[in-house]
Amino acid sequence: MRQLIAGNWKMHGMGGEAAALAGAIRAGAAGLACDLLVCPPFTQLVPVAGMLAGSTVAVGGQDCHAEAKGAHTGDISAAMLADAGARFVILGHSERRANHGETDAGVRAKAVAAIAAGLTPIVCVGETEAERTAGWETGVVGGQLSGSLPEGFSGVVAYEPVWAIGTGKTATEDDVAAMHGFIRQALVRQLGEAGSLVRILYGGSVRPANASVLLAVPEVGGALVGGASLVAEDFLAIARAARPG
Ligand code: PEP
Protein backbone atom coordinates (compact mmCIF):
# COMPACT_ATOMS: atom_id res chain seq x y z
CA MET A 1 0.00 0.00 0.00
CA ARG A 2 1.27 3.50 -0.83
CA GLN A 3 2.34 5.54 2.16
CA LEU A 4 0.34 8.66 2.99
CA ILE A 5 2.19 11.86 3.84
CA ALA A 6 -0.28 14.22 5.50
CA GLY A 7 0.37 17.83 6.47
CA ASN A 8 -1.45 19.30 9.46
CA TRP A 9 -1.24 23.06 9.02
CA LYS A 10 -2.96 23.63 12.39
CA MET A 11 -3.83 27.33 12.95
CA HIS A 12 -1.43 28.61 10.30
CA GLY A 13 -2.16 30.08 6.91
CA MET A 14 -3.60 33.45 5.91
CA GLY A 15 -4.83 33.55 2.30
CA GLY A 16 -1.56 34.45 0.60
CA GLU A 17 0.56 32.02 2.61
CA ALA A 18 -1.87 29.14 2.11
CA ALA A 19 -2.05 29.76 -1.63
CA ALA A 20 1.74 29.92 -1.96
CA LEU A 21 2.20 26.74 0.08
CA ALA A 22 -0.50 24.81 -1.81
CA GLY A 23 0.89 26.00 -5.15
CA ALA A 24 4.44 24.92 -4.30
CA ILE A 25 3.26 21.52 -3.05
CA ARG A 26 1.18 21.03 -6.19
CA ALA A 27 4.17 21.88 -8.37
CA GLY A 28 6.40 19.32 -6.63
CA ALA A 29 3.87 16.53 -6.20
CA ALA A 30 3.81 14.91 -9.62
CA GLY A 31 5.40 11.50 -9.84
CA LEU A 32 5.82 10.92 -6.09
CA ALA A 33 5.58 7.33 -4.89
CA CYS A 34 3.23 8.22 -2.02
CA ASP A 35 -0.19 9.81 -1.48
CA LEU A 36 -0.18 13.44 -0.35
CA LEU A 37 -2.68 15.28 1.83
CA VAL A 38 -2.81 18.80 3.25
CA CYS A 39 -5.13 19.84 6.07
CA PRO A 40 -5.41 23.65 6.14
CA PRO A 41 -7.47 25.66 8.62
CA PHE A 42 -11.19 25.77 7.82
CA THR A 43 -11.01 29.25 6.26
CA GLN A 44 -8.54 28.02 3.65
CA LEU A 45 -10.26 24.77 2.69
CA VAL A 46 -12.19 26.08 -0.29
CA PRO A 47 -9.34 28.05 -1.90
CA VAL A 48 -6.75 25.33 -1.23
CA ALA A 49 -9.08 22.60 -2.55
CA GLY A 50 -9.61 24.76 -5.64
CA MET A 51 -5.88 25.19 -6.18
CA LEU A 52 -5.23 21.47 -5.78
CA ALA A 53 -8.17 20.28 -7.90
CA GLY A 54 -6.99 17.91 -10.60
CA SER A 55 -3.66 17.31 -8.79
CA THR A 56 -2.55 14.28 -6.81
CA VAL A 57 -2.76 16.20 -3.52
CA ALA A 58 -5.88 15.63 -1.40
CA VAL A 59 -7.32 18.08 1.11
CA GLY A 60 -8.63 17.40 4.62
CA GLY A 61 -10.11 19.13 7.65
CA GLN A 62 -8.58 19.19 11.14
CA ASP A 63 -11.76 18.32 13.07
CA CYS A 64 -15.51 17.97 12.60
CA HIS A 65 -18.63 17.80 14.74
CA ALA A 66 -20.38 14.48 15.35
CA GLU A 67 -23.73 15.83 14.20
CA ALA A 68 -24.67 16.67 10.62
CA LYS A 69 -26.13 20.10 11.44
CA GLY A 70 -27.62 22.10 14.29
CA ALA A 71 -27.03 24.69 16.96
CA HIS A 72 -23.30 24.20 17.47
CA THR A 73 -21.69 27.62 17.36
CA GLY A 74 -18.16 27.55 16.01
CA ASP A 75 -18.31 23.94 14.86
CA ILE A 76 -18.26 22.43 11.39
CA SER A 77 -19.89 19.23 10.17
CA ALA A 78 -18.25 16.44 8.19
CA ALA A 79 -20.65 17.09 5.30
CA MET A 80 -19.55 20.75 5.26
CA LEU A 81 -15.91 19.65 5.00
CA ALA A 82 -16.81 17.35 2.11
CA ASP A 83 -18.78 20.17 0.48
CA ALA A 84 -15.68 22.40 0.76
CA GLY A 85 -13.59 19.83 -1.12
CA ALA A 86 -12.13 17.78 1.76
CA ARG A 87 -11.68 14.02 1.44
CA PHE A 88 -10.09 13.38 4.85
CA VAL A 89 -10.47 14.70 8.39
CA ILE A 90 -8.04 14.52 11.32
CA LEU A 91 -9.85 13.48 14.52
CA GLY A 92 -8.76 13.25 18.14
CA HIS A 93 -5.45 15.08 17.66
CA SER A 94 -3.72 15.32 21.03
CA GLU A 95 -4.05 19.12 20.94
CA ARG A 96 -7.82 18.72 20.71
CA ARG A 97 -7.86 16.01 23.36
CA ALA A 98 -5.81 18.26 25.68
CA ASN A 99 -7.21 21.71 24.84
CA HIS A 100 -10.84 20.86 24.10
CA GLY A 101 -11.39 17.92 26.43
CA GLU A 102 -12.09 15.50 23.58
CA THR A 103 -12.79 11.98 24.78
CA ASP A 104 -12.48 8.63 23.03
CA ALA A 105 -16.28 8.36 22.85
CA GLY A 106 -16.49 11.82 21.27
CA VAL A 107 -13.81 10.93 18.73
CA ARG A 108 -15.66 7.72 17.90
CA ALA A 109 -18.88 9.65 17.25
CA LYS A 110 -16.99 12.05 14.99
CA ALA A 111 -15.46 9.13 13.08
CA VAL A 112 -18.95 7.72 12.48
CA ALA A 113 -20.07 11.12 11.17
CA ALA A 114 -17.00 11.47 8.96
CA ILE A 115 -17.48 8.06 7.36
CA ALA A 116 -21.20 8.78 6.81
CA ALA A 117 -20.23 11.98 4.99
CA GLY A 118 -17.83 10.10 2.73
CA LEU A 119 -14.65 11.36 4.42
CA THR A 120 -11.70 9.22 5.49
CA PRO A 121 -11.03 9.83 9.19
CA ILE A 122 -7.46 9.97 10.48
CA VAL A 123 -7.83 9.05 14.15
CA CYS A 124 -4.90 10.14 16.33
CA VAL A 125 -3.67 8.20 19.35
CA GLY A 126 -0.57 8.53 21.50
CA GLU A 127 0.76 8.57 25.03
CA THR A 128 2.15 11.46 27.05
CA GLU A 129 5.72 11.50 28.31
CA ALA A 130 4.59 10.67 31.85
CA GLU A 131 2.58 7.70 30.59
CA ARG A 132 5.59 6.38 28.65
CA THR A 133 7.90 6.88 31.63
CA ALA A 134 5.47 4.86 33.72
CA GLY A 135 5.48 2.08 31.10
CA TRP A 136 1.82 2.58 30.24
CA GLU A 137 2.17 3.43 26.55
CA THR A 138 0.57 0.32 25.09
CA GLY A 139 -2.23 0.38 27.65
CA VAL A 140 -2.99 4.03 26.84
CA VAL A 141 -2.85 3.58 23.08
CA GLY A 142 -4.80 0.30 23.23
CA GLY A 143 -7.51 2.04 25.25
CA GLN A 144 -7.65 4.95 22.79
CA LEU A 145 -8.01 2.54 19.86
CA SER A 146 -10.79 0.51 21.41
CA GLY A 147 -12.58 3.66 22.59
CA SER A 148 -12.14 5.86 19.51
CA LEU A 149 -12.62 3.52 16.55
CA PRO A 150 -16.21 2.63 15.71
CA GLU A 151 -17.25 -0.86 14.69
CA GLY A 152 -16.40 -1.45 11.03
CA PHE A 153 -13.93 1.48 11.05
CA SER A 154 -12.44 2.26 7.68
CA GLY A 155 -9.86 5.00 7.76
CA VAL A 156 -6.38 5.81 8.94
CA VAL A 157 -4.79 5.73 12.41
CA ALA A 158 -1.99 8.13 13.36
CA TYR A 159 0.32 7.20 16.22
CA GLU A 160 1.60 10.47 17.64
CA PRO A 161 3.43 10.27 20.95
CA VAL A 162 2.40 13.54 22.61
CA TRP A 163 5.94 14.22 23.83
CA ALA A 164 7.23 14.17 20.24
CA ILE A 165 4.76 16.67 18.79
CA GLY A 166 6.39 20.00 18.00
CA THR A 167 9.27 19.28 20.38
CA GLY A 168 11.98 18.13 17.97
CA LYS A 169 12.12 14.81 19.88
CA THR A 170 11.23 11.72 17.86
CA ALA A 171 10.56 8.20 18.96
CA THR A 172 13.40 5.81 18.19
CA GLU A 173 13.07 3.36 15.31
CA ASP A 174 12.67 0.55 17.84
CA ASP A 175 9.94 2.39 19.75
CA VAL A 176 8.08 3.14 16.52
CA ALA A 177 8.40 -0.47 15.35
CA ALA A 178 7.14 -1.79 18.68
CA MET A 179 4.19 0.59 18.86
CA HIS A 180 3.15 0.21 15.22
CA GLY A 181 3.34 -3.58 15.60
CA PHE A 182 1.19 -3.35 18.72
CA ILE A 183 -1.34 -1.10 16.93
CA ARG A 184 -1.53 -3.48 13.95
CA GLN A 185 -2.32 -6.40 16.26
CA ALA A 186 -4.94 -4.35 18.10
CA LEU A 187 -6.55 -3.29 14.80
CA VAL A 188 -6.79 -6.87 13.57
CA ARG A 189 -8.25 -7.99 16.90
CA GLN A 190 -10.77 -5.16 16.80
CA LEU A 191 -11.66 -5.02 13.10
CA GLY A 192 -10.78 -8.47 11.80
CA GLU A 193 -9.12 -8.75 8.39
CA ALA A 194 -9.96 -5.08 7.66
CA GLY A 195 -7.56 -4.15 10.46
CA SER A 196 -4.64 -5.32 8.35
CA LEU A 197 -5.48 -2.72 5.67
CA VAL A 198 -5.60 0.37 7.90
CA ARG A 199 -2.66 2.71 7.26
CA ILE A 200 -0.87 3.59 10.50
CA LEU A 201 0.90 6.95 10.23
CA TYR A 202 3.70 8.06 12.54
CA GLY A 203 3.61 11.67 13.73
CA GLY A 204 5.90 13.67 15.98
CA SER A 205 8.68 15.95 14.73
CA VAL A 206 9.02 14.24 11.36
CA ARG A 207 11.57 16.23 9.36
CA PRO A 208 13.47 15.69 6.09
CA ALA A 209 16.48 14.52 8.14
CA ASN A 210 14.67 11.68 9.93
CA ALA A 211 11.92 10.83 7.43
CA SER A 212 13.61 8.02 5.52
CA VAL A 213 14.50 6.16 8.74
CA LEU A 214 11.00 6.52 10.21
CA LEU A 215 9.19 5.72 6.96
CA ALA A 216 11.24 2.54 6.50
CA VAL A 217 10.00 1.04 9.80
CA PRO A 218 7.66 -1.93 9.27
CA GLU A 219 3.95 -1.10 9.69
CA VAL A 220 4.58 2.63 9.20
CA GLY A 221 2.04 3.58 6.53
CA GLY A 222 3.11 7.20 6.23
CA ALA A 223 3.55 10.32 8.33
CA LEU A 224 1.40 13.02 9.88
CA VAL A 225 3.54 16.13 9.73
CA GLY A 226 2.96 19.37 11.62
CA GLY A 227 5.70 22.02 11.59
CA ALA A 228 7.58 20.69 8.55
CA SER A 229 4.39 20.68 6.46
CA LEU A 230 4.41 24.49 6.48
CA VAL A 231 7.55 24.61 4.34
CA ALA A 232 6.83 23.16 0.90
CA GLU A 233 10.39 22.00 0.27
CA ASP A 234 10.53 20.18 3.63
CA PHE A 235 7.12 18.57 3.15
CA LEU A 236 8.09 17.42 -0.35
CA ALA A 237 11.45 16.13 0.91
CA ILE A 238 9.59 14.00 3.47
CA ALA A 239 7.29 12.76 0.69
CA ARG A 240 10.29 11.83 -1.45
CA ALA A 241 11.58 9.72 1.45
CA ALA A 242 8.43 7.56 1.41
CA ARG A 243 8.85 3.85 0.82
CA PRO A 244 7.38 2.95 -2.58
CA GLY A 245 4.16 0.98 -2.03
C1 PEP B 1 1.21 17.09 14.66
O1 PEP B 1 0.82 18.09 15.23
O2 PEP B 1 0.40 16.25 14.24
C2 PEP B 1 2.65 16.92 14.52
C3 PEP B 1 3.11 15.73 14.27
O3 PEP B 1 3.43 18.05 14.67
P1 PEP B 1 5.03 18.15 14.47
O4 PEP B 1 5.35 17.45 13.18
O5 PEP B 1 5.30 19.60 14.42
O6 PEP B 1 5.64 17.46 15.63
XYZ file of C-alpha atoms and ligand atoms in Angstrom:
255
model
C 0.000 0.000 0.000
C 1.270 3.498 -0.831
C 2.338 5.538 2.156
C 0.339 8.661 2.991
C 2.194 11.860 3.839
C -0.281 14.217 5.501
C 0.373 17.831 6.467
C -1.449 19.298 9.458
C -1.236 23.061 9.017
C -2.958 23.632 12.391
C -3.826 27.328 12.953
C -1.427 28.608 10.304
C -2.159 30.085 6.909
C -3.600 33.447 5.908
C -4.826 33.551 2.303
C -1.557 34.455 0.602
C 0.565 32.017 2.607
C -1.866 29.140 2.113
C -2.047 29.757 -1.628
C 1.737 29.921 -1.963
C 2.196 26.737 0.076
C -0.499 24.814 -1.810
C 0.894 25.996 -5.154
C 4.439 24.915 -4.303
C 3.256 21.523 -3.051
C 1.183 21.028 -6.195
C 4.172 21.884 -8.369
C 6.400 19.315 -6.626
C 3.872 16.528 -6.198
C 3.806 14.915 -9.616
C 5.403 11.503 -9.838
C 5.824 10.916 -6.092
C 5.576 7.325 -4.891
C 3.226 8.225 -2.016
C -0.188 9.813 -1.480
C -0.178 13.441 -0.347
C -2.684 15.277 1.828
C -2.812 18.796 3.251
C -5.125 19.843 6.074
C -5.409 23.650 6.139
C -7.468 25.662 8.623
C -11.190 25.765 7.818
C -11.012 29.245 6.259
C -8.536 28.023 3.646
C -10.264 24.768 2.694
C -12.193 26.077 -0.295
C -9.345 28.046 -1.899
C -6.754 25.330 -1.227
C -9.080 22.600 -2.549
C -9.610 24.758 -5.639
C -5.883 25.192 -6.181
C -5.233 21.467 -5.777
C -8.167 20.285 -7.898
C -6.986 17.905 -10.598
C -3.657 17.313 -8.789
C -2.551 14.276 -6.809
C -2.757 16.204 -3.519
C -5.881 15.627 -1.402
C -7.323 18.078 1.111
C -8.633 17.405 4.620
C -10.108 19.133 7.651
C -8.579 19.187 11.137
C -11.756 18.325 13.071
C -15.506 17.970 12.602
C -18.633 17.798 14.739
C -20.376 14.485 15.350
C -23.733 15.827 14.197
C -24.670 16.666 10.621
C -26.127 20.101 11.438
C -27.624 22.099 14.288
C -27.033 24.694 16.962
C -23.298 24.197 17.469
C -21.687 27.616 17.356
C -18.161 27.550 16.013
C -18.308 23.941 14.859
C -18.262 22.435 11.388
C -19.885 19.228 10.168
C -18.252 16.438 8.188
C -20.645 17.092 5.298
C -19.546 20.748 5.256
C -15.910 19.648 5.003
C -16.806 17.355 2.107
C -18.781 20.175 0.483
C -15.677 22.405 0.761
C -13.586 19.834 -1.116
C -12.129 17.779 1.756
C -11.679 14.020 1.443
C -10.087 13.383 4.849
C -10.474 14.699 8.388
C -8.040 14.524 11.322
C -9.848 13.476 14.516
C -8.755 13.247 18.135
C -5.455 15.080 17.657
C -3.719 15.319 21.027
C -4.049 19.122 20.935
C -7.821 18.723 20.707
C -7.865 16.006 23.360
C -5.812 18.257 25.682
C -7.214 21.711 24.842
C -10.840 20.864 24.096
C -11.389 17.916 26.430
C -12.089 15.505 23.578
C -12.794 11.977 24.775
C -12.483 8.628 23.031
C -16.280 8.363 22.845
C -16.487 11.818 21.272
C -13.809 10.933 18.727
C -15.659 7.716 17.898
C -18.883 9.650 17.249
C -16.989 12.053 14.985
C -15.456 9.130 13.077
C -18.946 7.717 12.475
C -20.067 11.120 11.167
C -16.997 11.470 8.960
C -17.479 8.063 7.357
C -21.195 8.781 6.811
C -20.228 11.983 4.986
C -17.825 10.102 2.727
C -14.651 11.356 4.423
C -11.699 9.223 5.488
C -11.028 9.828 9.190
C -7.462 9.965 10.481
C -7.827 9.047 14.151
C -4.899 10.142 16.328
C -3.669 8.203 19.354
C -0.572 8.529 21.497
C 0.758 8.573 25.028
C 2.148 11.461 27.049
C 5.722 11.496 28.306
C 4.585 10.665 31.855
C 2.583 7.705 30.589
C 5.591 6.378 28.647
C 7.900 6.878 31.630
C 5.469 4.855 33.725
C 5.477 2.076 31.099
C 1.815 2.577 30.241
C 2.169 3.434 26.546
C 0.573 0.318 25.087
C -2.230 0.380 27.654
C -2.990 4.030 26.842
C -2.852 3.578 23.080
C -4.805 0.303 23.228
C -7.507 2.045 25.252
C -7.652 4.948 22.791
C -8.013 2.543 19.856
C -10.794 0.510 21.413
C -12.576 3.663 22.592
C -12.139 5.860 19.510
C -12.616 3.517 16.546
C -16.212 2.634 15.710
C -17.253 -0.860 14.694
C -16.396 -1.450 11.035
C -13.933 1.480 11.049
C -12.442 2.264 7.677
C -9.858 5.002 7.758
C -6.382 5.810 8.938
C -4.787 5.734 12.412
C -1.993 8.132 13.358
C 0.318 7.199 16.221
C 1.595 10.472 17.638
C 3.431 10.273 20.947
C 2.398 13.539 22.606
C 5.936 14.216 23.827
C 7.230 14.170 20.237
C 4.760 16.674 18.786
C 6.388 20.003 18.004
C 9.274 19.275 20.377
C 11.985 18.132 17.971
C 12.122 14.809 19.881
C 11.233 11.721 17.857
C 10.559 8.199 18.961
C 13.399 5.808 18.186
C 13.070 3.360 15.308
C 12.673 0.550 17.841
C 9.936 2.392 19.747
C 8.079 3.141 16.520
C 8.405 -0.470 15.348
C 7.139 -1.786 18.682
C 4.188 0.591 18.859
C 3.146 0.206 15.224
C 3.338 -3.584 15.601
C 1.194 -3.348 18.722
C -1.337 -1.095 16.929
C -1.528 -3.480 13.953
C -2.316 -6.404 16.263
C -4.937 -4.350 18.103
C -6.549 -3.287 14.804
C -6.789 -6.870 13.566
C -8.249 -7.988 16.904
C -10.769 -5.158 16.798
C -11.662 -5.017 13.101
C -10.780 -8.474 11.802
C -9.117 -8.753 8.390
C -9.961 -5.083 7.662
C -7.564 -4.152 10.456
C -4.640 -5.317 8.346
C -5.479 -2.717 5.675
C -5.602 0.370 7.896
C -2.660 2.709 7.257
C -0.869 3.593 10.501
C 0.901 6.949 10.234
C 3.699 8.059 12.543
C 3.612 11.671 13.726
C 5.896 13.667 15.985
C 8.678 15.954 14.734
C 9.022 14.239 11.362
C 11.568 16.232 9.364
C 13.473 15.692 6.086
C 16.485 14.523 8.143
C 14.667 11.684 9.927
C 11.918 10.827 7.426
C 13.607 8.018 5.517
C 14.500 6.164 8.738
C 11.000 6.524 10.212
C 9.192 5.724 6.960
C 11.239 2.541 6.503
C 9.998 1.043 9.801
C 7.663 -1.929 9.267
C 3.952 -1.098 9.691
C 4.576 2.629 9.201
C 2.040 3.584 6.529
C 3.106 7.204 6.232
C 3.546 10.322 8.329
C 1.401 13.024 9.878
C 3.544 16.132 9.732
C 2.958 19.369 11.623
C 5.699 22.018 11.585
C 7.578 20.694 8.549
C 4.387 20.678 6.464
C 4.408 24.494 6.480
C 7.554 24.607 4.345
C 6.827 23.164 0.900
C 10.391 22.001 0.272
C 10.532 20.176 3.631
C 7.121 18.575 3.150
C 8.088 17.420 -0.355
C 11.450 16.126 0.906
C 9.590 14.004 3.469
C 7.292 12.760 0.693
C 10.293 11.830 -1.450
C 11.576 9.721 1.455
C 8.430 7.563 1.414
C 8.849 3.855 0.823
C 7.379 2.947 -2.584
C 4.160 0.978 -2.030
C 1.210 17.089 14.660
O 0.816 18.086 15.232
O 0.397 16.250 14.236
C 2.653 16.923 14.518
C 3.106 15.732 14.274
O 3.428 18.048 14.675
P 5.027 18.148 14.474
O 5.352 17.451 13.178
O 5.302 19.601 14.418
O 5.641 17.459 15.625
